[in-house]
Amino acid sequence: MITNQYPDKVYFSNIPVGKTPIVCRIMAIMLTIIFMQATVVLAQTTARHPVSGKVTSPDGQGLPGVSIIIKGTTNGVASDVEGNYTIEAANTDVLVVSYIGFVTQEVTVGTRTQLNVGLKEDQKMLNEVVVTGYGELRKVDVPGAQTTISSKSIEKTVNTTVEQAIQGRAPGVYVTQNTGAPGGGISVNIRGINSINGSNEPLYVIDGVQIQVDNSTSGSNPLATLNPSDIESMDILQGPSATAIYGSRATNGVVLITTKRGKAGDVRINYSYLYSLQKPPKALEVMNMREYAQMDNEYKALNGGAVREDFLDPSILGEGTNWQKELFNNAPMNKHQLSLSGGSEKTTYYLSGEYLNQQGVALGSGFDRGSVRLNLDNQARKWLNLGANISFAQTNEQISTTQYDIINNAIQLSPAIAVRNIDGSYGGGEVRTNPDGSTSDAERFTPPNPIGLANLVTNEIRRRRILGGLNATIKITEGLEFRTSFNGDFGFSNGNNFVPTYQFGFQRNATSRLTVRDDFSSYWNWNQLLQYTRTFGKHRFTLMGSHESQETTYRATTAYRENFPTNEIIDLNAGGAANQTNGGGQNSWGMESYLGRLNYNYGDRYILQANFRADGSANFGAGNKWGYFPSISGAWRVSEESFFNVPFISDLRLRYETGLTGSQGNSGPIYARLTLYPTEWGNGFLPANYPNANFQWEETKTNNVGINLGFLENRFQIEADYYVKNTDNLIIESSLPWYMGTTGAGNITAPIVNVGALQNKGWSFSLNSVNINKGSLRWESNLNISHFKPKITKLYTESSSIARNAPSWYMSPQWSQRSEVGETPWYFFGYIEDGIFESVAEAEASARPADNNGDPYPVDEDNIWIGDVKYRDISGPNGVPDGIITADDQTNIGSPWPQYFGGLTNSFSYKGIDLSILLTGTFGNDVYNYVRMRNSNPNGINLGQNMFKETLNYAKIGVDAEGNPMLENPGTDIPRMTGSVNNNYGRHTTKYVEDGSFVRVKNITVSYNFPAALLARQKFIKGARVGVSAQNLYTFTKYTGYDPEVGTYVGPNMDNSTSPIGVDTGRYPLTSIYSFNIGIDF
Amino acid sequence: MINKYIFAGALVTITIFSGCKEDFLERPPLDTLTTDIFYNTDAQVLASTAPLYNVVWKSYHDQASFHLGDVRGGTTWYPWGTTGVRENVLFRTTGVTQSSLDAYQAFYNVIGQSNMAIYNINKFAGENVSEAVKNQAIAEARFMRATAYSYLVMNFGEVPIITNNVEEMGNADIVRHTIPSIWEFVTRDYLFAAENLPLTALEAGRLTKWSAEGMLARTYLTRAGVGHPDGTRDQASLDKAKEYAERVINMGGKQLVRPYENLFKYPYDNNSESLFELEWTTTGTNYAASNTQTSQITPFAEIAVNNDGWGGSFGATYWMLSLYDGLIDKGTSPTSEDDGVKAGFTVDQRLKASYMLPGFQYPEITVKNAFGPNKAGDKLTVPDPGTSDLSQAYIKKYVVGNELNGVPASQQRYPNNNYMLRLAEMYLIYVEATIGNAESTTDQTAINYFNEIRNRAGLPNLVGPIRMNRTWNADPTVYKDDVFEERAKEFAMEGITWYDLVRIQYYLPEKAYAIINNQDRGGYVAKPNRFPNPTGWTFTKTSWFADRNAVVNSGNFYLQIPSVEISQAPNLNSPAIDYDFGG
């Protein structure tokens, strides 16, 4: 016998729950005890016999996954893929057979051993349960706006990360991919724009773990560690009655993610494999070597300088290097997924494992993930239910492509440079000889060889994450339940960025360097909840009260060394000690909340719900810590009234909700921090920020009216919502003028303030229809379309507008977006461009940029000339056009927000074949094509840079018959080429504002389920299906860049408060993916 | 069943008591200090003004300092378009020119951080802080603030004066102040600094009374012309400039570093000639606290620490080279077309210390990768331009190579300091203040001081008179400005010449415009007469190079306040007012 090596005391005191408050620790210990007991509980035995049968739908097909439970117990099984089930039952037992969308049937077992059940479709879906904040509600009891996406539809598209599955499937939810890079971030906006501080991302709640996504500066995605295949459903809470229960974190909506759980019955084993091939994007048209040489020669002819020796006769040159072709390749993606689920009446489990490997279409990018999940449920006692879920995931992301701006480099690099030189080394800008013996070193300004960089640099982030929780539910008396849950999220990430020595011509790195960054983050949330449900007569009510505390801590360590003797061993130990550095950083946040909900239903006709939440957050100073968020909502099911008698309307429900949600921004605005700077005399300290002691909650008040309509036995269902959201005390970093010392090195960051108010009006509409349901052919459609319109209503600043300026090193000239009262938030701020001057007379008659005295620059070749940009004079210091072009002539030149967006799904099924087509679309938004601006400046040729082919048509100035200067190619919109300075590329103008509308064939999937009859010939495989799909197959758009879906791209080293919105800065494009998948059930 | 109630009861009890501790919702930063717990000792107060010597100047120092101070001033040029530098060569800067943005931001960062230092020291410094240290720290902050305002007013003209960033935050009524009142503000700050800074530096490189008095000399000299576009400078201010210059020369305990080139040979930081420097350090390889300008001006990647020599397109202007005695030989023809035909040479040692001509050898710079005539490990020999018709007299001043006496350095992280004020300027300020409103002087002290500077550079004595003609003329026998030209040679690449032109523009705008418009800022090739070891150079203007001259007038002399700033602070469009000094 083994002696007790771990006396209880020692064991429990070592439970690794971190530095949580003592009460929390006790809780964890108690749960552990309960859980250990639970595993030894023996099943009760009574006189039972096996009963088996088949559950079928009205069309005679077997229904898989139907729950068959012995009434009055929690014992039950689920039917298999063909609808068959077997259960042990006593003669007196009553089987409760239920399945979502069908009328629940109760059948007394009697002496029968074979019991087939035909379920009828439940048109009213009365008992369908939906997940909502802090619990589940019958769908009919939910008075607010909420959308559910099931695993069935998630599995139709190729999703490497969870948010990708939402796009086009939920009304009111605007999803844009920030970057097409594998594992990259996505922006999800529920009901438009409610905040202006950069993040409009919803709160994600994954089995109770609350995750606030804030796209990090690396542009990668914190949700990328989740395996989408583990998701049972995603519930998107939109209206205030559902979101208000999350109070201060819910202004941007809530996405509840529920993972799959086991069902009692046979072990179900499922294996699936997915192979995808991702295609390169359609290349942007840049000049080939002949065109490049010709333009270089033309520049020299105009502005002086000797023609390059190899460019003497451009016509004999080849195409040169096609850098985009070199960079983008077909890239495979593989995914293996294995899951096991099942269990006894007492204990059910779901166990899954996944391995995903995705190479990026651009060199230097890639993503892989391995994850395991175990979800357990145990009925320990009649009155005690225990649950546990834990998942572990590791991801590895290659981010060189985005971090080293490799795509932009590929667009800009000269076609005259070879990928590799004859000796095998990577090519780069060189000193070129001219025929006169002189040399040209223009290529000194070319970017580094992107292929070389992508192949040589190592830049990866490895993340490990444990996400999980324990919960216990105690049934105290009939209808009264107490539930406590402890959930945690622990993440560790390691970033390695190694730049070896290299030489690409002028571009040379002589010092190899390695930066390592380790982050550790932890989150815990402990919730206690009491719920009472009671039905008497036609009254049914549920009362819930809860307390919750949560905490996050974060800690980072960075280290840097250089001069590595080889490029093989990438570890700090292998680097030189000189110039080594290290750094740290940590923070913590905590919140405590009290919340409650009352849900009342009278005869399924009148439904009323009230929520209240009080949040106390560490982000605020004394007096402002607590925020209160009430909401109230009601629904009237008119169709249930006795007076309602419209035969073709089967369901009519009117809804109204109103409530308050909030946002608490990030931690720290109330403190005046100091930054350390080294000085000659030791460490020096400067104020880092202006503190704001009065910092307070951002509050959003929402009014929502909705209607649900069902026609012809709900064959057609319409759901529509209209809402008005008023957000007050908008949180943002104040946009102080630079004279307050707020920009540049050593600046003082402007305070985080409550700056103003915003109104957001919108509607969403969805239509579900069963178009054909005849025999074995079924055609269903889902159409959803949404609209939102945000408008700034108040600014509490002294100035009439606030600006969001991208750093000038990132976008040059400096890019601004603005918010001002009466306008859409963050409209593009720039000049209106009216083509280019085609004659001297036109230039003389037009407003022109002016000197310090307000005098327009003269019309001559050295100043403003034919071929220069004509800006529109719209204003002046007094608000009226003043005949000169100044900063006053900037205006709203575009909006990043769409007017309409939506999705259309059509699914066809015929016998075992399913076909589904998903179209997504966005209409009315503008995209600022910065890539085009940067690459259509003909003067770039003088810096050895390539550009878009359209640049060849730059304004060419000749002389007419009378010897007067004239434009040789009227109608061109590319300004002239000039060695001296003019203003043609110094301003952001309407010319680069493009319509970002698009319709995308997002996905076409054909799948085939092998018929049961065929599979019945063997016992091993119970179900099998194969499918092929094409994703992002085609995009209908007028946008000229790679991809109109720009999102709020976060570039390297950019933070949310300054990153441009709706601007294409050369992001990683989304490309088409062709997939094959196979799934087998054992 | 009893179990159940006990268990549930226990859980509910825990719940009731789990309202976690009070401080659960109090979370001050864990990784940074906060102002309320700092400024408690002398050392902490001094640590709060130490970064005012480096990081806050960064955005200006990195590139704008020489793009404005030298490129705009005409000593240094850059041939290529499409970058912001060319706009400074030709005076075509706009509200989006990068150097304007960088300079404006940096100066207001200096002001903001200086104001915050004053504010926080007054608010938080307790009884453990000595009065002397408190006063010194505030004096340092006011000195820095004055320096930033003097640069602001000379680049942008009328700008707003901010003195308390906490109180003035969000005030939309802030307007620009007039040029004379900004100069008065600057003077008052320097006067306070002169009274409160110590006679000797507490730590090497920190400001002293003499730093402030030196700045007062410069300030009064410049102020003398403010508000006098008629050409007559204010005599009282001239006298003050002369007085302060003389005090610093005689009482400041400073002396000239000899030979001249040692001023810029690393290590040279905080030497006997220095009165005020930006104090860069590579400790911790912090980007903001390191000298990054070196990477921008080092002409060859092969001599930089890590390939970061990006200054190969910068060089002395033809005008600058023409100032060095004998360098551009006129040959036999009197017309300017023949300039530089015959190989010329100069004994002025400042040329080699400021700019590189082909064939110059620099034993203090080791070549890391072979290029031109150099093998790896060689001492630098500047390459021959060969048959090229466009070359550069590359920047040498502040180009310190890669060895740095063993002090750690890496790409864009150099440790060498930059002079903001050195003793040599006091001599030349004395001379200029002596000439005052006259056209020349034969004052012996002035001539002696002038020759101190010339002699150190290896030049013979100038007998006198020292001339400063008030009207520019193309004929060198009619027009001469010995002081301006001497200053250009002495301070080339120290970011000063442009501000000398602003000083002239205050009282003789047409002269300032004429000087600039006649500076040759175009392409040329400098050819050695033999290679290696040349004994002279010819200078041939590049025939195809257009745009040799800037065209400057009142409309483009000053920089424009950045467009972004005007857009976010439209109050800057309002007319400037006099600053209210409150009686």
Coordinates of N, CA, C and O in Angstrom, one line a residue, chain A residues 34 304-305 383 437-438 474-476 508-511 526 528 547 551 579 581 585-586 588 590 592 616 625 672-674 678 680-681 684-685 687 690 738-741 743 745-746 798 805 808 818 851-853 862 890 939 942-943 980-981, chain B residues 4 7 14-15 18-19 24-27 31-35 47 54 58-59 80 82 87 92 94 96 98 105 108-109 113 165 169-170 172 203-204 279-280 283 285 302 306-307 387-388 408-409 544 547 554-555 558 560 565 567-568 571:
Chain A
I34 N -15.0 18.8 -3.9 CA -16.2 18.4 -4.5 C -16.0 17.5 -5.7 O -16.5 16.5 -5.9
G304 N 18.1 66.5 -65.7 CA 19.6 66.4 -65.8 C 20.0 65.1 -65.2 O 19.3 64.4 -64.5
G305 N 21.3 64.8 -65.4 CA 21.9 63.6 -64.9 C 22.1 62.6 -66.1 O 21.4 62.7 -67.1
W383 N -28.8 17.0 -6.3 CA -28.9 18.5 -6.1 C -27.6 19.2 -6.5 O -27.5 20.4 -6.4
G437 N 31.0 57.3 -67.5 CA 32.0 56.9 -66.5 C 31.6 57.3 -65.1 O 32.1 56.8 -64.2
S438 N 30.6 58.2 -65.0 CA 30.1 58.6 -63.7 C 29.2 57.5 -63.2 O 28.9 56.5 -63.9
I474 N -26.0 24.1 -7.3 CA -26.7 23.5 -6.3 C -28.2 23.8 -6.4 O -28.5 25.0 -6.4
K475 N -29.0 22.8 -6.4 CA -30.4 23.0 -6.4 C -30.8 23.0 -5.0 O -30.8 22.0 -4.3
I476 N -31.2 24.2 -4.5 CA -31.5 24.3 -3.1 C -32.9 23.8 -2.8 O -33.1 22.9 -2.0
R508 N 22.4 47.1 -45.9 CA 23.3 46.2 -45.3 C 23.0 46.2 -43.8 O 22.8 47.3 -43.2
N509 N 23.0 45.1 -43.2 CA 23.0 45.0 -41.7 C 24.2 44.3 -41.2 O 24.4 43.1 -41.5
A510 N 25.1 45.1 -40.6 CA 26.3 44.5 -40.1 C 26.3 43.9 -38.7 O 27.2 43.3 -38.3
T511 N 25.2 44.3 -38.0 CA 25.1 43.8 -36.6 C 23.9 42.9 -36.5 O 22.7 43.4 -36.7
W526 N -14.4 35.3 -10.5 CA -15.2 34.4 -9.6 C -16.6 34.9 -9.4 O -16.7 36.1 -9.1
Q528 N -20.7 34.3 -8.1 CA -21.6 33.5 -7.3 C -23.0 34.0 -7.8 O -23.2 35.2 -7.9
H547 N -22.9 38.1 -7.7 CA -21.8 38.9 -7.3 C -20.6 38.4 -8.1 O -20.5 37.2 -8.3
E551 N -10.0 40.0 -11.9 CA -8.7 40.6 -11.9 C -7.9 40.2 -13.0 O -7.9 39.1 -13.4
N579 N 26.2 46.4 -25.4 CA 25.0 47.0 -25.8 C 23.7 46.2 -25.5 O 22.7 46.4 -25.9
T581 N 20.5 45.0 -23.6 CA 19.6 45.8 -22.8 C 18.4 44.8 -22.4 O 18.3 43.7 -22.9
G585 N 7.9 45.6 -17.3 CA 6.6 46.3 -17.4 C 5.5 45.4 -16.8 O 5.6 44.2 -17.0
Q586 N 4.6 46.0 -16.1 CA 3.5 45.2 -15.6 C 2.4 46.1 -15.3 O 2.5 47.3 -15.1
S588 N -2.0 45.9 -13.6 CA -3.1 45.0 -13.0 C -4.4 45.8 -13.1 O -4.4 47.1 -13.1
G590 N -8.7 45.5 -11.7 CA -9.6 44.7 -11.0 C -11.0 45.3 -11.0 O -11.1 46.5 -11.2
E592 N -15.2 44.8 -9.4 CA -16.1 44.0 -8.6 C -17.5 44.5 -9.0 O -17.7 45.6 -9.3
G616 N -17.7 48.3 -10.0 CA -16.7 49.1 -9.4 C -15.4 48.8 -10.1 O -14.9 47.6 -10.0
K625 N -15.6 55.5 -8.9 CA -15.4 54.1 -9.1 C -16.6 53.3 -9.5 O -16.5 52.4 -10.3
A672 N -0.4 60.2 -12.6 CA 0.6 61.0 -13.3 C 1.9 60.2 -13.3 O 2.6 60.2 -12.3
R673 N 2.1 59.5 -14.3 CA 3.3 58.6 -14.4 C 4.5 59.4 -14.8 O 4.5 60.4 -15.5
L674 N 5.7 58.8 -14.4 CA 7.0 59.4 -14.9 C 7.7 58.4 -15.8 O 7.5 57.2 -15.6
P678 N 17.6 57.7 -19.6 CA 19.0 57.8 -19.2 C 19.6 59.2 -19.5 O 19.2 59.8 -20.4
E680 N 23.4 61.8 -18.8 CA 24.8 61.7 -18.5 C 25.0 61.5 -17.0 O 26.1 61.1 -16.5
W681 N 24.0 61.9 -16.2 CA 24.2 61.9 -14.7 C 23.3 60.9 -14.0 O 22.8 61.1 -13.0
G684 N 17.1 59.8 -15.3 CA 16.3 61.1 -15.2 C 14.9 60.7 -15.4 O 14.5 59.6 -15.9
F685 N 14.0 61.6 -14.9 CA 12.6 61.3 -15.0 C 11.8 62.5 -15.5 O 12.0 63.6 -15.1
P687 N 7.7 63.7 -16.7 CA 6.2 63.3 -16.7 C 5.9 62.6 -18.0 O 6.3 63.0 -19.1
Y690 N -0.4 63.6 -18.9 CA -1.2 64.5 -18.1 C -2.3 63.6 -17.4 O -3.1 63.0 -18.1
W738 N -0.3 70.7 -30.5 CA 1.1 70.3 -30.2 C 1.8 71.2 -29.3 O 2.8 70.9 -28.7
Y739 N 1.3 72.5 -29.2 CA 1.9 73.4 -28.3 C 1.8 73.1 -26.9 O 2.4 73.7 -26.0
M740 N 1.0 72.0 -26.6 CA 1.0 71.6 -25.2 C 2.0 70.5 -25.0 O 2.1 69.8 -23.9
G741 N 2.9 70.3 -26.0 CA 4.0 69.3 -25.8 C 3.6 67.9 -25.8 O 4.1 67.1 -25.0
T743 N 3.4 65.8 -28.7 CA 3.9 64.8 -29.7 C 5.4 64.9 -29.9 O 6.0 65.9 -29.5
A745 N 9.5 63.1 -29.5 CA 10.2 62.4 -28.5 C 10.1 63.2 -27.2 O 10.2 64.4 -27.2
G746 N 10.0 62.5 -26.1 CA 10.0 63.2 -24.8 C 8.7 63.9 -24.5 O 8.7 64.8 -23.6
E798 N -12.8 72.7 -25.9 CA -12.9 74.1 -26.3 C -12.9 74.2 -27.9 O -13.5 75.1 -28.4
N805 N -4.4 61.7 -35.5 CA -3.3 61.9 -36.4 C -2.4 60.7 -36.4 O -1.9 60.3 -35.4
S808 N 3.7 60.8 -38.3 CA 4.2 61.2 -39.6 C 5.2 60.2 -40.2 O 5.5 60.1 -41.4
R818 N -10.9 63.2 -38.5 CA -11.5 64.1 -37.5 C -12.9 63.7 -37.0 O -13.6 63.0 -37.8
D851 N 2.2 81.8 -49.9 CA 3.3 82.0 -49.1 C 2.9 82.6 -47.7 O 1.7 82.8 -47.5
N852 N 3.9 82.9 -46.9 CA 3.6 83.4 -45.5 C 2.8 84.7 -45.5 O 2.2 85.0 -44.5
N853 N 2.9 85.5 -46.6 CA 2.1 86.7 -46.6 C 0.8 86.5 -47.2 O 0.0 87.5 -47.4
D862 N 9.2 76.9 -61.8 CA 9.8 76.6 -60.4 C 8.8 76.6 -59.3 O 9.0 76.3 -58.2
Q890 N -9.1 72.3 -46.2 CA -9.3 70.9 -45.9 C -10.7 70.7 -45.4 O -11.2 71.5 -44.7
N939 N 8.2 61.3 -59.3 CA 9.5 61.7 -58.9 C 10.2 60.5 -58.1 O 11.5 60.6 -58.0
N942 N 13.5 58.9 -59.3 CA 14.8 59.5 -59.0 C 15.4 58.9 -57.7 O 16.6 59.0 -57.4
L943 N 14.6 58.2 -57.0 CA 15.0 57.5 -55.8 C 15.2 56.0 -56.0 O 15.2 55.3 -55.0
S980 N 12.7 69.9 -58.9 CA 12.6 70.8 -57.8 C 11.3 70.5 -57.1 O 10.6 69.5 -57.3
V981 N 11.0 71.3 -56.1 CA 9.9 71.0 -55.2 C 8.6 71.6 -55.6 O 8.6 72.8 -56.0
Chain B
K4 N -26.6 19.4 1.9 CA -26.9 20.4 0.9 C -27.0 21.8 1.5 O -26.4 22.7 1.0
F7 N -23.7 23.0 2.8 CA -22.8 23.4 1.7 C -23.3 24.7 1.1 O -22.5 25.7 0.9
I14 N -19.7 32.7 2.1 CA -18.4 33.1 1.4 C -18.8 34.3 0.5 O -18.1 35.3 0.4
T15 N -19.9 34.1 -0.2 CA -20.3 35.2 -1.2 C -20.4 36.5 -0.5 O -19.9 37.5 -1.0
S18 N -17.2 37.9 0.4 CA -16.2 38.0 -0.7 C -16.1 39.3 -1.3 O -15.3 39.5 -2.2
G19 N -16.9 40.3 -0.8 CA -16.6 41.7 -1.3 C -15.2 41.9 -1.0 O -14.8 42.2 0.2
F24 N -8.8 46.4 -3.4 CA -8.9 45.7 -4.7 C -9.2 46.6 -5.9 O -8.8 46.4 -7.0
L25 N -9.8 47.7 -5.6 CA -10.1 48.7 -6.6 C -9.2 49.9 -6.7 O -9.4 50.9 -7.3
E26 N -8.0 49.8 -5.9 CA -7.0 50.8 -6.0 C -5.8 50.3 -6.6 O -5.1 49.4 -6.0
R27 N -5.5 50.6 -7.8 CA -4.3 50.0 -8.4 C -3.4 51.1 -9.1 O -3.5 51.3 -10.3
D31 N 4.7 49.7 -12.6 CA 6.0 49.7 -13.3 C 6.6 51.1 -13.6 O 7.6 51.2 -14.2
T32 N 5.9 52.1 -13.1 CA 6.5 53.4 -13.2 C 6.3 54.2 -11.9 O 5.3 54.0 -11.2
L33 N 7.1 55.2 -11.7 CA 6.9 56.1 -10.6 C 5.8 57.1 -11.0 O 5.4 57.2 -12.1
T34 N 5.2 57.7 -10.0 CA 4.2 58.7 -10.2 C 4.7 60.0 -9.6 O 5.5 60.0 -8.6
T35 N 4.2 61.1 -10.1 CA 4.7 62.4 -9.6 C 4.6 62.7 -8.1 O 5.4 63.3 -7.5
A47 N 17.3 64.9 -10.9 CA 16.9 63.9 -11.9 C 15.7 64.3 -12.7 O 15.5 63.8 -13.8
N54 N 18.6 66.3 -23.0 CA 18.6 65.4 -24.2 C 17.3 65.1 -24.8 O 16.9 65.8 -25.8
K58 N 15.2 65.9 -28.9 CA 15.4 64.8 -29.9 C 14.8 65.1 -31.3 O 15.5 65.1 -32.3
S59 N 13.5 65.5 -31.3 CA 12.9 65.6 -32.6 C 13.5 66.7 -33.4 O 13.5 66.7 -34.7
W80 N 18.6 66.0 -54.0 CA 17.5 65.3 -54.5 C 16.2 65.8 -54.0 O 16.0 66.2 -52.9
T82 N 11.8 65.2 -53.8 CA 10.9 64.3 -53.1 C 11.2 64.0 -51.7 O 10.6 63.2 -51.1
E87 N 13.2 71.1 -49.9 CA 12.4 72.3 -49.7 C 13.1 73.3 -48.8 O 12.8 74.5 -49.0
R92 N 11.3 76.4 -50.1 CA 9.9 76.0 -50.5 C 9.2 75.2 -49.4 O 8.4 74.3 -49.7
T94 N 6.7 74.1 -46.6 CA 5.2 74.3 -46.4 C 4.8 73.8 -45.0 O 5.7 73.4 -44.2
V96 N 3.6 71.2 -44.3 CA 3.7 69.8 -44.1 C 5.2 69.3 -44.2 O 5.4 68.1 -44.2
Q98 N 8.6 68.1 -43.3 CA 8.9 67.3 -42.1 C 9.7 68.1 -41.0 O 9.5 68.0 -39.9
Q105 N 7.3 70.5 -32.9 CA 7.0 69.6 -31.8 C 8.1 69.6 -30.8 O 7.8 69.6 -29.6
Y108 N 8.2 72.8 -28.5 CA 7.1 72.8 -27.5 C 7.2 71.6 -26.5 O 6.6 71.7 -25.4
N109 N 7.9 70.5 -26.9 CA 8.1 69.5 -25.9 C 9.1 70.0 -24.8 O 8.9 69.8 -23.6
Q113 N 7.9 70.2 -21.0 CA 8.5 69.5 -20.0 C 9.2 70.5 -19.0 O 9.3 70.2 -17.8
N165 N 1.4 74.3 -18.4 CA 0.7 73.4 -19.2 C -0.5 72.8 -18.6 O -1.5 72.3 -19.2
M169 N -4.2 73.9 -20.3 CA -4.6 72.8 -21.2 C -6.1 73.0 -21.5 O -6.9 73.3 -20.7
G170 N -6.4 72.8 -22.8 CA -7.8 72.9 -23.2 C -8.3 74.3 -23.4 O -9.4 74.5 -23.7
A172 N -9.0 77.2 -25.4 CA -9.0 77.5 -26.9 C -8.8 79.0 -27.2 O -8.8 79.3 -28.4
E203 N 27.5 69.1 -11.9 CA 28.0 67.8 -12.5 C 28.4 68.3 -13.9 O 27.8 69.2 -14.5
A204 N 29.5 67.7 -14.4 CA 30.1 68.1 -15.7 C 29.0 68.2 -16.8 O 28.3 67.2 -17.0
E279 N 23.2 66.7 -24.1 CA 24.0 65.6 -23.5 C 23.5 64.2 -23.8 O 22.6 63.7 -23.1
W280 N 24.0 63.7 -24.9 CA 23.4 62.4 -25.3 C 24.2 61.2 -24.6 O 25.4 61.4 -24.3
T283 N 23.7 54.9 -22.6 CA 23.3 54.0 -21.5 C 21.9 53.5 -21.8 O 21.0 54.2 -22.1
T285 N 21.0 52.0 -24.3 CA 20.7 52.1 -25.7 C 19.3 52.7 -25.9 O 18.6 52.4 -26.9
E302 N 30.1 52.6 -44.5 CA 31.3 51.8 -44.1 C 32.0 52.3 -42.9 O 32.8 51.6 -42.4
N306 N 26.8 50.7 -37.5 CA 26.2 49.5 -38.2 C 25.5 50.0 -39.4 O 24.3 50.1 -39.5
N307 N 26.4 50.4 -40.4 CA 25.8 50.7 -41.8 C 24.9 51.9 -41.8 O 24.2 52.1 -42.7
T387 N 35.1 60.3 -62.7 CA 34.6 61.1 -63.8 C 33.2 61.7 -63.6 O 32.7 62.3 -64.5
S388 N 32.7 61.5 -62.4 CA 31.3 62.0 -62.1 C 31.3 63.5 -62.2 O 32.3 64.2 -61.9
P408 N 29.9 52.3 -25.7 CA 29.0 51.5 -26.5 C 28.2 52.4 -27.4 O 27.8 53.5 -27.1
A409 N 28.0 51.9 -28.6 CA 27.2 52.7 -29.6 C 26.6 51.6 -30.5 O 27.2 50.6 -30.7
W544 N 24.2 70.5 -65.9 CA 22.8 70.2 -66.0 C 22.0 70.6 -64.8 O 20.8 70.4 -64.7
D547 N 18.2 75.0 -60.7 CA 17.8 75.4 -59.3 C 19.1 75.6 -58.4 O 19.2 75.0 -57.4
S554 N 9.9 88.1 -48.1 CA 9.1 88.1 -46.9 C 8.1 87.0 -46.9 O 7.6 86.5 -45.8
G555 N 7.7 86.5 -48.1 CA 6.6 85.5 -48.2 C 7.1 84.1 -47.8 O 6.2 83.3 -47.5
Y558 N 10.2 82.9 -43.2 CA 9.9 82.1 -42.0 C 9.3 80.7 -42.4 O 8.8 80.6 -43.5
Q560 N 6.3 77.9 -42.0 CA 4.9 78.0 -41.7 C 4.6 77.1 -40.5 O 5.1 76.0 -40.4
E565 N -1.3 71.5 -37.1 CA -1.5 72.3 -35.9 C -2.5 73.4 -36.1 O -3.4 73.7 -35.2
S567 N -4.9 73.3 -38.1 CA -6.2 72.6 -38.2 C -6.8 72.3 -36.8 O -8.0 72.4 -36.6
Q568 N -5.9 71.9 -35.9 CA -6.4 71.5 -34.6 C -6.4 72.6 -33.6 O -7.1 72.5 -32.6
N571 N -7.3 78.7 -33.4 CA -7.1 80.0 -32.7 C -5.7 80.6 -33.1 O -5.5 81.8 -32.9

